[in-house]
Coordinates of C-alpha atoms and ligand atoms in Angstrom, one line a residue:
Chain A
M1 CA -20.6 -11.5 23.5
T2 CA -17.1 -11.3 24.5
D3 CA -15.4 -9.6 27.9
L4 CA -15.6 -5.9 27.3
R5 CA -12.0 -5.9 28.6
T6 CA -10.3 -7.8 25.7
P7 CA -9.9 -5.9 22.4
P8 CA -11.8 -7.8 19.6
A9 CA -10.2 -11.0 18.3
S10 CA -9.6 -10.1 15.0
D11 CA -7.0 -12.2 14.5
G12 CA -3.9 -10.8 14.4
T13 CA -4.8 -7.3 13.5
P14 CA -4.0 -4.4 16.5
A15 CA -6.9 -3.4 18.3
G16 CA -8.0 0.1 17.0
T17 CA -5.5 2.8 16.7
G18 CA -5.6 6.5 15.9
A19 CA -5.9 8.1 19.3
A20 CA -3.5 10.6 20.4
A21 CA -2.8 8.7 24.0
V22 CA -1.8 5.4 21.2
T23 CA 0.5 7.6 18.9
I24 CA 1.7 8.5 22.1
A25 CA 2.6 5.0 23.1
R26 CA 3.5 3.3 19.9
T27 CA 5.4 5.3 17.9
R28 CA 9.3 4.1 17.2
G29 CA 10.6 5.9 20.4
A30 CA 9.3 2.8 22.5
G31 CA 10.9 0.6 21.1
P32 CA 13.2 -2.1 22.9
A33 CA 15.8 -0.2 25.9
R34 CA 19.6 -0.5 25.5
W35 CA 20.9 0.6 28.4
T36 CA 20.0 -1.1 31.3
W37 CA 22.4 -1.3 34.3
G38 CA 24.5 2.0 33.0
Q39 CA 21.2 3.7 33.6
L40 CA 22.3 3.4 37.4
A41 CA 25.8 4.9 36.9
L42 CA 24.1 7.3 34.4
L43 CA 21.5 8.4 37.2
V44 CA 24.7 9.1 40.1
V45 CA 26.4 10.9 37.5
L46 CA 23.3 13.4 37.0
A47 CA 22.7 13.8 40.6
V48 CA 26.3 14.7 41.4
V49 CA 25.9 16.9 38.6
V50 CA 23.1 18.8 39.8
M51 CA 24.2 18.5 43.4
F52 CA 27.2 20.8 42.4
T53 CA 25.7 23.1 39.7
V54 CA 22.3 23.9 40.9
P55 CA 22.3 26.6 43.4
N56 CA 19.0 26.0 44.8
P57 CA 19.0 23.2 47.1
S58 CA 15.6 22.7 47.3
L59 CA 15.2 22.7 43.4
A60 CA 18.2 20.4 43.5
I61 CA 16.1 18.2 45.9
G62 CA 13.0 18.5 43.8
M63 CA 15.0 17.7 40.9
L64 CA 15.3 14.4 42.2
V65 CA 12.1 13.7 43.4
Y66 CA 10.3 14.3 40.5
G67 CA 12.8 12.8 38.2
L68 CA 11.7 9.5 40.2
W69 CA 8.1 10.4 40.0
A70 CA 8.7 10.7 35.8
A71 CA 10.8 7.6 35.7
G72 CA 8.2 5.3 37.2
L73 CA 5.4 7.0 35.3
N74 CA 7.1 5.9 32.0
L75 CA 7.0 2.3 33.5
L76 CA 3.1 2.6 32.3
V77 CA 3.7 5.0 29.1
G78 CA 7.2 3.9 27.5
Y79 CA 7.3 0.0 28.8
G80 CA 3.5 -0.8 29.1
G81 CA 1.9 1.7 26.3
L82 CA -0.3 2.5 29.1
V83 CA -0.9 6.4 28.6
S84 CA -1.9 7.6 32.3
F85 CA -3.2 11.3 32.5
G86 CA -3.9 11.2 36.0
H87 CA -0.4 10.6 37.7
A88 CA -0.9 13.4 40.3
L89 CA -3.3 11.1 42.0
P90 CA -0.5 8.8 43.4
F91 CA 1.8 11.9 44.0
A92 CA -0.7 13.9 45.5
W93 CA -1.8 11.4 47.7
G94 CA 1.3 10.4 48.8
G95 CA 1.8 13.9 50.2
Y96 CA -1.1 14.2 52.1
A97 CA -0.5 10.7 53.9
A98 CA 3.0 11.7 54.3
G99 CA 1.8 15.2 55.6
L100 CA -1.2 14.2 58.0
V101 CA 1.3 11.0 59.1
L102 CA 3.9 13.9 60.4
L103 CA 1.4 16.4 61.7
H104 CA -1.1 14.1 63.8
V105 CA 1.0 10.4 64.5
S106 CA 5.0 10.3 64.3
T107 CA 7.4 12.4 63.0
S108 CA 9.5 9.6 62.0
A109 CA 10.4 10.0 58.3
W110 CA 11.2 6.1 57.6
L111 CA 7.1 5.9 58.9
A112 CA 6.1 8.8 56.7
M113 CA 7.5 7.2 53.4
L114 CA 6.1 3.7 54.4
V115 CA 2.5 5.0 55.1
A116 CA 2.6 7.3 51.4
A117 CA 4.1 4.6 49.9
G118 CA 1.9 2.0 51.3
S119 CA -1.2 3.4 51.5
M120 CA -0.9 4.5 47.9
A121 CA -0.2 0.6 46.1
V122 CA -3.6 -0.3 48.4
L123 CA -5.4 2.4 46.7
S124 CA -3.4 2.1 42.9
L125 CA -4.5 -1.4 43.3
L126 CA -8.3 -0.5 43.3
V127 CA -8.1 2.6 40.8
G128 CA -5.6 0.3 38.5
A129 CA -8.4 -2.1 38.5
V130 CA -11.3 0.2 37.3
C131 CA -9.1 2.1 34.9
L132 CA -7.8 -1.3 33.5
R133 CA -11.0 -2.0 32.3
R134 CA -10.4 -0.3 29.4
T135 CA -7.5 0.2 27.2
E136 CA -5.8 3.0 24.9
V137 CA -7.6 6.4 25.5
Y138 CA -10.2 5.2 27.5
F139 CA -7.7 3.8 30.2
S140 CA -6.2 7.5 30.0
M141 CA -9.4 9.5 30.5
L142 CA -10.2 7.0 33.3
T143 CA -7.2 8.2 35.1
L144 CA -8.0 11.4 34.4
A145 CA -11.5 11.4 35.9
F146 CA -9.6 9.7 39.1
A147 CA -7.0 12.2 39.2
Q148 CA -9.9 14.8 39.4
L149 CA -11.9 13.3 41.6
G150 CA -9.2 13.2 44.0
F151 CA -8.5 17.1 43.3
F152 CA -12.0 18.0 44.2
I153 CA -12.1 15.6 47.5
A154 CA -9.2 16.9 48.6
L155 CA -10.7 20.4 48.0
Q156 CA -13.8 19.7 50.0
W157 CA -13.1 17.6 52.5
D158 CA -11.9 20.4 55.2
S159 CA -11.2 18.7 58.2
V160 CA -8.7 16.3 57.0
T161 CA -6.9 18.3 54.2
R162 CA -7.9 22.0 55.2
G163 CA -9.1 22.3 51.8
D164 CA -8.1 25.5 49.9
D165 CA -5.2 26.2 52.1
G166 CA -3.5 23.2 52.4
L167 CA -1.6 21.3 55.3
S168 CA 1.0 24.0 56.2
G169 CA 3.6 23.9 59.3
I170 CA 4.1 20.2 58.7
P171 CA 7.3 19.3 61.3
V172 CA 10.3 18.6 60.4
P173 CA 10.9 14.9 59.6
T174 CA 13.5 12.8 61.9
L175 CA 15.7 9.8 60.8
W176 CA 16.2 7.4 62.9
L177 CA 18.9 4.8 61.9
P178 CA 21.1 2.6 64.0
G179 CA 23.1 4.8 66.1
V180 CA 22.1 8.1 64.7
T181 CA 19.3 10.5 64.7
I182 CA 19.2 13.0 61.3
E183 CA 16.5 15.9 61.5
L184 CA 15.8 15.9 57.8
N185 CA 15.5 19.8 57.4
A186 CA 15.4 21.1 53.9
L187 CA 16.1 24.3 55.0
R188 CA 18.7 24.3 57.8
D189 CA 20.8 21.4 56.2
P190 CA 20.0 21.1 52.7
L191 CA 23.3 18.8 52.0
T192 CA 22.1 16.1 54.2
F193 CA 18.5 16.0 52.8
F194 CA 19.9 16.0 49.3
L195 CA 21.8 12.7 50.2
F196 CA 19.1 11.1 52.0
T197 CA 17.2 11.3 48.9
A198 CA 19.9 10.7 46.1
V199 CA 19.9 7.3 48.4
V200 CA 16.0 6.6 48.3
V201 CA 15.6 7.6 45.0
L202 CA 18.6 5.5 43.8
V203 CA 17.5 2.2 45.3
V204 CA 13.7 2.6 44.2
F205 CA 15.4 3.3 40.5
A206 CA 17.4 0.4 41.0
A207 CA 14.6 -1.7 41.8
M208 CA 12.8 -0.4 38.7
V209 CA 15.3 -1.0 36.6
L210 CA 15.3 -4.9 37.7
Y211 CA 11.6 -4.7 36.9
T212 CA 12.2 -4.0 33.5
E213 CA 14.7 -6.4 33.0
S214 CA 12.4 -9.1 34.7
P215 CA 10.3 -11.9 33.3
M216 CA 7.4 -10.0 33.8
G217 CA 9.1 -6.6 32.7
R218 CA 9.5 -8.2 29.6
V219 CA 6.0 -9.2 29.3
L220 CA 5.2 -5.8 29.7
Q221 CA 6.6 -4.5 27.2
A222 CA 5.4 -7.5 24.7
I223 CA 1.7 -6.8 26.0
R224 CA 2.6 -3.4 24.6
E225 CA 3.2 -4.5 21.4
N226 CA 0.7 -7.1 20.8
E227 CA -1.3 -7.8 23.8
E228 CA -3.2 -10.7 21.8
R229 CA -0.4 -12.9 21.0
A230 CA 1.0 -12.3 24.8
R231 CA -2.2 -13.8 25.8
G232 CA -1.7 -16.7 23.3
C233 CA 1.6 -17.5 25.0
G234 CA -0.8 -18.2 28.3
Y235 CA -0.3 -14.6 30.1
N236 CA -3.1 -12.8 31.9
T237 CA -2.2 -9.6 30.5
R238 CA -4.6 -7.6 32.6
L239 CA -2.8 -8.8 35.7
V240 CA 0.9 -7.7 34.3
Q241 CA -0.6 -4.2 33.8
L242 CA -2.2 -4.2 37.2
A243 CA 1.0 -5.0 38.8
T244 CA 2.7 -2.0 36.8
F245 CA 0.1 0.3 37.9
V246 CA 0.4 -0.4 41.4
V247 CA 4.4 0.1 40.8
A248 CA 4.2 3.2 39.1
G249 CA 1.5 4.3 42.0
T250 CA 3.6 3.3 44.8
V251 CA 6.7 5.1 43.4
A252 CA 5.0 8.6 42.7
G253 CA 3.2 7.9 46.1
L254 CA 7.0 7.5 47.6
A255 CA 7.9 10.7 46.2
G256 CA 5.0 12.9 46.6
G257 CA 6.1 11.8 50.6
L258 CA 9.5 12.9 50.1
F259 CA 7.9 16.3 48.1
A260 CA 5.6 17.2 51.2
M261 CA 9.0 16.3 53.7
L262 CA 10.9 18.4 51.9
N263 CA 8.2 21.9 51.6
N264 CA 6.5 21.2 54.7
F265 CA 3.8 21.9 53.0
V266 CA 1.1 19.6 50.9
G267 CA -1.5 21.7 49.4
L268 CA -3.9 21.8 46.3
Q269 CA -0.9 23.4 44.6
P270 CA 1.2 22.4 43.0
Y271 CA 0.3 18.4 43.6
W272 CA -3.0 18.1 42.2
L273 CA -2.3 20.3 38.8
L274 CA 1.0 18.2 37.8
S275 CA -0.1 15.3 36.0
G276 CA 0.4 17.1 32.6
V277 CA 3.7 18.2 33.8
V278 CA 5.1 14.9 34.5
L279 CA 3.5 13.3 31.5
I280 CA 5.9 16.4 29.4
M281 CA 8.5 15.4 31.5
V282 CA 8.7 11.6 30.2
I283 CA 7.9 12.3 26.9
L284 CA 10.5 15.5 26.9
G285 CA 13.3 12.7 28.4
G286 CA 12.2 9.9 26.3
R287 CA 10.5 6.7 26.9
S288 CA 12.5 4.2 26.0
S289 CA 14.2 4.1 29.2
L290 CA 14.0 4.7 33.0
F291 CA 16.9 7.4 32.6
G292 CA 15.0 9.3 30.0
P293 CA 12.2 10.6 32.1
F294 CA 14.3 11.3 34.8
L295 CA 16.7 13.5 32.7
G296 CA 13.1 15.1 31.1
A297 CA 12.6 16.1 34.3
V298 CA 15.6 17.5 35.6
V299 CA 15.6 19.7 32.4
Y300 CA 12.3 20.8 32.4
L301 CA 13.0 22.0 36.0
L302 CA 15.7 23.6 35.0
L303 CA 13.6 25.4 31.9
E304 CA 11.1 26.5 34.3
S305 CA 13.3 27.9 36.8
S306 CA 15.4 29.9 34.7
L307 CA 12.4 30.9 32.2
S308 CA 10.2 31.7 35.0
R309 CA 12.4 34.5 36.5
S310 CA 12.3 36.5 33.5
F311 CA 9.0 36.0 31.6
A312 CA 5.8 35.9 33.4
S313 CA 4.3 33.8 30.2
W314 CA 6.7 31.3 30.6
Q315 CA 4.2 28.3 30.3
L316 CA 4.2 29.1 26.8
I317 CA 7.6 29.0 26.4
V318 CA 8.0 25.6 28.1
G319 CA 4.8 24.6 25.6
A320 CA 6.2 25.7 22.5
I321 CA 9.6 23.8 23.3
F322 CA 7.9 20.5 24.3
V323 CA 6.0 21.2 20.6
V324 CA 9.4 21.0 18.4
C325 CA 10.5 18.5 20.9
V326 CA 7.9 16.0 19.8
L327 CA 7.7 17.0 16.3
A328 CA 11.8 17.0 15.8
F329 CA 12.8 14.1 18.5
P330 CA 10.1 11.8 19.4
Q331 CA 12.6 9.7 21.2
G332 CA 13.1 12.5 23.7
L333 CA 16.4 14.0 24.4
W334 CA 17.5 10.5 25.8
G335 CA 16.4 9.4 22.7
L336 CA 18.5 11.4 20.9
V337 CA 21.7 11.0 22.7
T338 CA 21.4 7.2 22.4
Q339 CA 19.5 6.5 18.9
T340 CA 19.1 9.0 16.9
L341 CA 23.0 10.8 16.9
P342 CA 24.8 7.5 16.5
S343 CA 22.8 6.7 13.5
L344 CA 23.2 10.3 12.0
V345 CA 26.9 9.6 12.7
R346 CA 27.0 6.1 11.2
R347 CA 25.4 7.5 8.0
G348 CA 27.7 10.1 8.0
R349 CA 30.4 8.0 7.7
R350 CA 28.8 6.1 5.5
T351 CA 28.5 8.7 2.8
A352 CA 31.8 10.1 3.6
R353 CA 33.4 6.8 2.6
Chain B
M1 CA -2.1 -39.6 33.0
S2 CA -1.1 -42.5 30.8
R3 CA -0.6 -41.0 27.4
S4 CA -0.7 -43.1 24.0
A5 CA -1.3 -43.1 20.2
G6 CA -4.6 -43.2 20.0
D7 CA -5.8 -40.8 22.8
L8 CA -7.5 -38.0 21.9
V9 CA -5.6 -34.6 22.8
L10 CA -8.7 -32.4 21.2
E11 CA -12.5 -33.5 20.9
A12 CA -15.0 -30.9 19.7
Q13 CA -18.5 -31.9 19.3
G14 CA -21.6 -30.1 17.7
L15 CA -19.8 -26.5 17.6
D16 CA -21.7 -23.6 15.9
R17 CA -21.3 -20.2 15.6
S18 CA -23.1 -17.3 13.5
F19 CA -22.1 -13.4 12.8
G20 CA -25.2 -11.8 11.7
G21 CA -26.8 -13.8 9.4
I22 CA -23.7 -15.9 8.7
H23 CA -23.2 -19.1 10.3
A24 CA -19.7 -19.1 9.7
V25 CA -19.7 -22.6 11.7
D26 CA -22.2 -24.8 11.3
D27 CA -22.1 -28.1 13.7
V28 CA -18.9 -29.2 13.2
S29 CA -17.7 -32.1 15.2
L30 CA -13.6 -32.7 15.1
E31 CA -11.2 -35.7 16.7
V32 CA -8.0 -35.3 16.8
P33 CA -5.7 -38.1 18.3
E34 CA -2.6 -37.7 20.3
G35 CA 0.8 -37.4 17.6
S36 CA -1.4 -37.0 14.6
L37 CA -1.2 -34.7 12.1
H38 CA -4.9 -33.3 11.0
A39 CA -5.2 -30.8 8.0
I40 CA -8.3 -28.6 7.8
I41 CA -8.9 -27.6 4.1
G42 CA -12.0 -25.5 2.6
P43 CA -12.4 -22.5 0.3
N44 CA -12.1 -18.9 1.5
G45 CA -14.5 -17.9 4.0
S46 CA -16.0 -21.4 5.1
G47 CA -14.9 -21.3 8.6
K48 CA -11.8 -22.3 9.3
T49 CA -10.0 -19.6 11.1
T50 CA -13.1 -19.2 12.9
L51 CA -13.3 -23.4 14.0
F52 CA -9.8 -22.4 15.2
N53 CA -11.4 -19.6 17.3
L54 CA -13.6 -21.5 18.8
I55 CA -11.4 -24.6 20.1
T56 CA -8.9 -21.6 21.6
G57 CA -11.4 -19.9 23.2
H58 CA -11.1 -16.2 21.5
T59 CA -15.0 -16.9 20.1
R60 CA -17.7 -18.3 22.6
P61 CA -19.5 -21.0 20.5
T62 CA -23.0 -20.6 20.3
S63 CA -23.6 -24.2 21.1
G64 CA -20.9 -27.4 21.3
R65 CA -18.2 -28.6 23.6
V66 CA -14.7 -28.9 23.2
R67 CA -12.4 -31.3 25.3
F68 CA -8.7 -30.9 25.3
A69 CA -6.8 -33.6 26.7
G70 CA -9.7 -35.0 28.5
E71 CA -10.8 -31.6 30.3
D72 CA -13.7 -29.8 29.4
I73 CA -11.7 -26.4 28.1
T74 CA -15.5 -24.5 26.5
G75 CA -15.6 -20.7 27.4
M76 CA -12.4 -21.0 28.6
P77 CA -10.5 -17.5 28.4
Y78 CA -7.9 -17.8 25.4
S79 CA -4.9 -17.0 28.0
K80 CA -5.5 -19.9 30.3
V81 CA -6.5 -22.5 27.1
A82 CA -2.8 -21.5 26.2
R83 CA -1.4 -22.7 29.8
K84 CA -3.3 -25.6 29.2
G85 CA -0.9 -26.5 26.0
L86 CA -3.0 -25.7 23.3
A87 CA -0.6 -23.1 21.2
K88 CA -1.8 -21.3 17.8
S89 CA 0.2 -19.6 15.2
Y90 CA -2.0 -16.9 13.4
Q91 CA -3.2 -16.6 9.5
I92 CA -2.0 -12.8 9.4
T93 CA 1.5 -12.9 11.3
T94 CA 1.1 -11.7 14.5
V95 CA 4.3 -11.1 16.6
F96 CA 6.1 -8.6 18.9
P97 CA 7.4 -6.2 16.3
L98 CA 9.9 -4.1 18.4
L99 CA 11.3 -6.9 20.3
T100 CA 14.2 -8.8 19.0
V101 CA 13.9 -12.0 17.6
F102 CA 15.1 -13.3 20.6
E103 CA 13.1 -11.3 23.1
N104 CA 9.9 -12.7 21.1
V105 CA 10.6 -16.5 21.7
R106 CA 12.1 -16.0 25.2
I107 CA 8.3 -14.3 26.1
A108 CA 7.0 -17.4 24.7
A109 CA 9.5 -20.0 26.7
Q110 CA 9.8 -18.0 29.8
A111 CA 5.5 -18.6 30.2
A112 CA 5.6 -22.1 31.5
G113 CA 8.0 -21.3 34.9
H114 CA 8.7 -18.2 35.0
A115 CA 5.9 -16.3 34.0
Y116 CA 5.1 -13.4 36.8
V117 CA 9.1 -13.4 37.8
F118 CA 9.9 -9.7 38.9
W119 CA 12.9 -10.3 41.1
R120 CA 15.5 -11.3 39.0
P121 CA 16.9 -10.5 35.3
A122 CA 15.2 -12.7 32.5
D123 CA 18.8 -12.9 31.2
G124 CA 20.1 -14.6 34.5
I125 CA 17.3 -17.3 33.9
R126 CA 19.2 -20.1 32.0
A127 CA 16.5 -22.6 31.4
V128 CA 14.8 -20.2 29.6
T129 CA 17.2 -18.7 27.6
R130 CA 18.5 -22.6 26.4
R131 CA 14.6 -23.2 25.5
T132 CA 14.5 -20.2 23.4
E133 CA 18.2 -21.0 22.0
E134 CA 17.1 -24.4 21.0
V135 CA 13.6 -23.3 19.3
L136 CA 15.5 -20.5 17.1
E137 CA 17.9 -23.1 15.8
R138 CA 14.8 -25.8 15.5
I139 CA 13.3 -22.8 13.1
G140 CA 16.4 -21.8 11.8
L141 CA 16.3 -18.4 12.7
A142 CA 19.0 -18.3 15.2
A143 CA 21.4 -15.9 12.6
D144 CA 18.7 -13.4 13.1
R145 CA 18.2 -13.2 16.8
D146 CA 19.0 -9.4 17.2
V147 CA 17.0 -9.0 14.7
V148 CA 13.8 -6.5 15.5
A149 CA 11.1 -8.5 14.3
S150 CA 9.6 -6.2 12.4
N151 CA 12.6 -5.8 10.4
L152 CA 12.2 -9.8 9.1
S153 CA 11.2 -11.1 5.8
H154 CA 7.5 -12.1 5.4
G155 CA 8.5 -15.3 5.1
D156 CA 10.8 -15.2 8.4
Q157 CA 7.8 -13.3 10.3
R158 CA 5.6 -16.4 9.5
R159 CA 8.3 -18.8 11.0
L160 CA 8.8 -16.7 14.0
D161 CA 5.2 -16.6 14.8
L162 CA 5.3 -20.3 14.5
A163 CA 8.5 -20.4 16.9
I164 CA 6.4 -18.3 19.3
A165 CA 3.9 -20.8 19.3
L166 CA 6.1 -23.7 19.6
A167 CA 8.2 -22.4 22.5
T168 CA 5.3 -22.2 25.1
S169 CA 6.1 -26.1 24.6
P170 CA 2.5 -27.1 23.7
R171 CA 0.6 -30.5 23.5
L172 CA -1.0 -29.5 20.3
L173 CA -0.4 -26.9 17.9
L174 CA -2.7 -25.2 15.7
L175 CA -1.2 -23.5 12.4
D176 CA -3.6 -21.4 10.5
E177 CA -1.7 -20.9 6.9
P178 CA 1.8 -21.6 7.9
T179 CA 2.7 -21.0 4.4
A180 CA 0.7 -18.0 3.5
G181 CA 2.4 -15.7 1.6
M182 CA 5.2 -17.9 1.3
S183 CA 7.5 -18.2 -2.1
P184 CA 7.9 -22.1 -3.1
P185 CA 11.4 -22.7 -1.2
E186 CA 9.9 -21.6 1.8
T187 CA 6.9 -22.9 1.8
A188 CA 8.8 -26.6 1.1
A189 CA 11.1 -25.5 4.1
T190 CA 8.0 -25.0 6.4
V191 CA 6.2 -27.8 4.8
E192 CA 9.5 -30.0 6.1
L193 CA 9.3 -28.3 9.2
V194 CA 6.3 -29.0 10.0
Q195 CA 6.7 -32.5 9.5
E196 CA 9.9 -32.9 12.1
L197 CA 7.9 -30.8 14.7
N198 CA 5.2 -33.4 14.3
R199 CA 7.2 -35.9 15.8
D200 CA 7.1 -34.1 19.4
V201 CA 3.8 -32.7 19.3
T202 CA 0.3 -32.9 17.7
I203 CA -0.6 -30.3 14.8
L204 CA -4.2 -29.4 13.4
M205 CA -3.4 -27.3 10.7
I206 CA -5.2 -25.0 8.3
E207 CA -3.8 -24.9 4.6
H208 CA -4.7 -23.6 1.8
K209 CA -2.5 -25.8 -0.9
M210 CA -3.3 -28.9 -1.6
D211 CA -0.6 -30.6 -2.8
V212 CA 1.0 -29.7 0.6
I213 CA -1.9 -30.9 2.7
L214 CA -2.1 -34.3 0.7
T215 CA 1.4 -35.0 1.4
I216 CA 2.0 -34.4 4.8
A217 CA -1.8 -35.2 6.6
D218 CA -2.7 -38.4 8.2
R219 CA -6.0 -37.2 8.3
I220 CA -8.1 -34.1 6.3
T221 CA -11.7 -32.2 7.5
V222 CA -12.9 -30.4 4.7
L223 CA -15.0 -27.6 5.6
H224 CA -17.2 -25.7 3.2
Q225 CA -19.6 -22.7 4.2
G226 CA -19.1 -23.7 7.9
R227 CA -20.4 -27.5 7.6
K228 CA -18.3 -30.7 7.4
L229 CA -18.2 -31.6 3.8
F230 CA -16.1 -34.4 4.4
E231 CA -13.3 -36.4 6.9
G232 CA -10.8 -39.0 5.8
T233 CA -7.4 -39.9 4.7
P234 CA -5.5 -37.7 1.7
D235 CA -6.2 -40.7 0.0
E236 CA -10.1 -40.6 0.1
V237 CA -10.1 -36.8 0.0
R238 CA -8.2 -36.8 -3.4
D239 CA -10.8 -39.3 -4.6
H240 CA -13.9 -37.9 -3.2
P241 CA -16.0 -36.6 -6.3
E242 CA -18.0 -33.4 -4.1
V243 CA -14.5 -32.2 -2.6
K244 CA -13.5 -32.3 -6.2
E245 CA -16.1 -30.3 -7.6
V246 CA -15.8 -27.7 -4.2
Y247 CA -12.0 -27.1 -5.3
L248 CA -12.5 -27.1 -9.1
T249 CA -15.1 -24.7 -9.0
G250 CA -14.9 -22.9 -5.9
S251 CA -18.8 -23.6 -5.1
R252 CA -21.3 -25.8 -5.5
Ligands
ATP401 N1 -15.9 -11.7 14.2 C1 -16.2 -11.7 13.0 N2 -17.5 -11.1 12.8 C2 -18.5 -11.3 11.6 N3 -17.9 -12.2 10.8 C3 -17.1 -13.0 10.8 C4 -16.3 -12.6 12.1 N4 -15.0 -13.6 11.6 C5 -15.7 -14.3 10.3 N5 -16.9 -13.9 10.2 C6 -17.2 -14.5 8.7 O1 -17.2 -15.9 9.0 C7 -17.1 -16.6 7.9 C8 -16.3 -17.5 8.0 O2 -14.6 -16.6 8.2 P1 -13.4 -17.5 8.5 O3 -12.5 -16.2 8.7 O4 -13.6 -18.4 9.4 O5 -12.9 -18.1 6.9 P2 -11.9 -18.9 6.6 O6 -11.7 -20.4 6.1 O7 -10.3 -19.0 7.4 O8 -11.5 -18.1 5.4 P3 -10.1 -18.1 4.7 O9 -9.4 -18.8 3.6 O10 -9.9 -17.0 4.0 O11 -9.2 -17.2 5.4 C9 -17.2 -15.4 7.2 O12 -17.9 -15.2 6.0 C10 -16.4 -14.2 7.5 O13 -16.5 -12.8 6.8
MG402 MG1 -8.6 -18.0 7.6

């Protein structure tokens, strides 16, 4: 009958809801984003705070990398209403791609990042074209399946990925800039690495903010609200979603590449095991902005690093905190600050009068 | 392409569609000339909405053809038909609930020239902003531009639905019961609006309220059980014995 990709033409009623993934995507937390360009300033402030307060440099750099990755995922989850359960795939792919380039081709940081992001863009196009044949929870399941597939390939394809052992001894990347050559050695010179990462992250973050503010980004949100109507305005809704899938994948690939450069190592752990973690970062931070997930990543990593030192079962505690967060403030931490608190204050003032 | 009154914007021939055992639309043909206001009436379940869906490409006809502005659009996907200049407002209000009124209309307004622009902010595109404001002004929602759509009253949501359709600058506007669920004053305002819109755009509308339709339509098609029972001017429809019977008793 009709194309299977399109929800039934039920004249206006939104296509079947009920699945958890859909609930995540459709609750009020995903409402209109208020903060736009101010997010850039917030990110600079956050990066400076992290730089001066987080004692472990590798953790501080990791916060920037994870933050970028989570913000990119939120293009799909918060803006697009497309909940990916397999966002470890682009991150891990980017890590392996950068690692292999540094090991076998050149120690150029630019080349490693370019290959990590570029190859992932191409792969995202293919994976996205398949996953977006379905929507809602079926989309989520397909992304999960692809991440599982990637994991097994990484495990089995020993000659390239070195399976269980992973790629260790990745050489220190070199950053060629006009006039200067800089060694990006996270151990010996963490400040340089941090600043380099911060600049890259800020530029990519700015590009993502522009994307959400552009006509295309607005259509993405409109599709989340009502795909049928967006189609009625003449939009090829799958095209917009696929483009977003590619953007989120490319950003994740770049983040994975940076992570490989930071650790000089790529392996099954932790790369392939982070699909759930990055989703938690997004939801913890809040889905109505790009800054929220970034904040979520920083808070998550802080919790992890402080709890894992004192408790063996720290994941249990993080899980419990997460459940409480989702139930008590579904808009996430940033939503709490920008939406819930102001409305409470307003209500408080009204009753005081 | 030269356009003059009398040119057909829409030409449907022998449209047919069944759902299981129900023959929802049964061999219906329709001709809508440029500039006209053509109405479709019929009892509940007589196939009016299904006929719209066959025209817009929502639903594939079992047989029959649809020509729009001289081009065969049968079987074309809905979004492509929309790009050709055919916009529809919905019987069940269909808007972008968590976006503001302004954003709702802007999404439609930018579709024509700036659909897939990702390298510049939407706020900076003056032509789109102007078009959006113009439509809001015309529909009477300018004061509510920053209200989130789901917080609007039912009547205002109906009008926003219409505004979205209008903002795409269509050549043919399909309105599926634009006054459904509206109070008498809201209905009167909407009728006036539809008449005013008809000065620039051809309109094909479904309407249940007979008094409304008899005053504003140029031509009326009466559907009954999926078939075309009659077609004519409002006066002819008013005097037609079979139509009277269907509308007085609800069935034959
Ligand atoms: N997608 C569908 N699947 C099955 N049956 C359908 C479908 N769409 C419409 N029908 C049936 O086709 C018939 C015509 O429905 P349609 O909605 O076109 O009527 P209508 O004239 O618009 O009625 P109303 O005045 O109530 O809006 C009805 O019997 C309806 O149940
Ligand atoms: Mg109907």
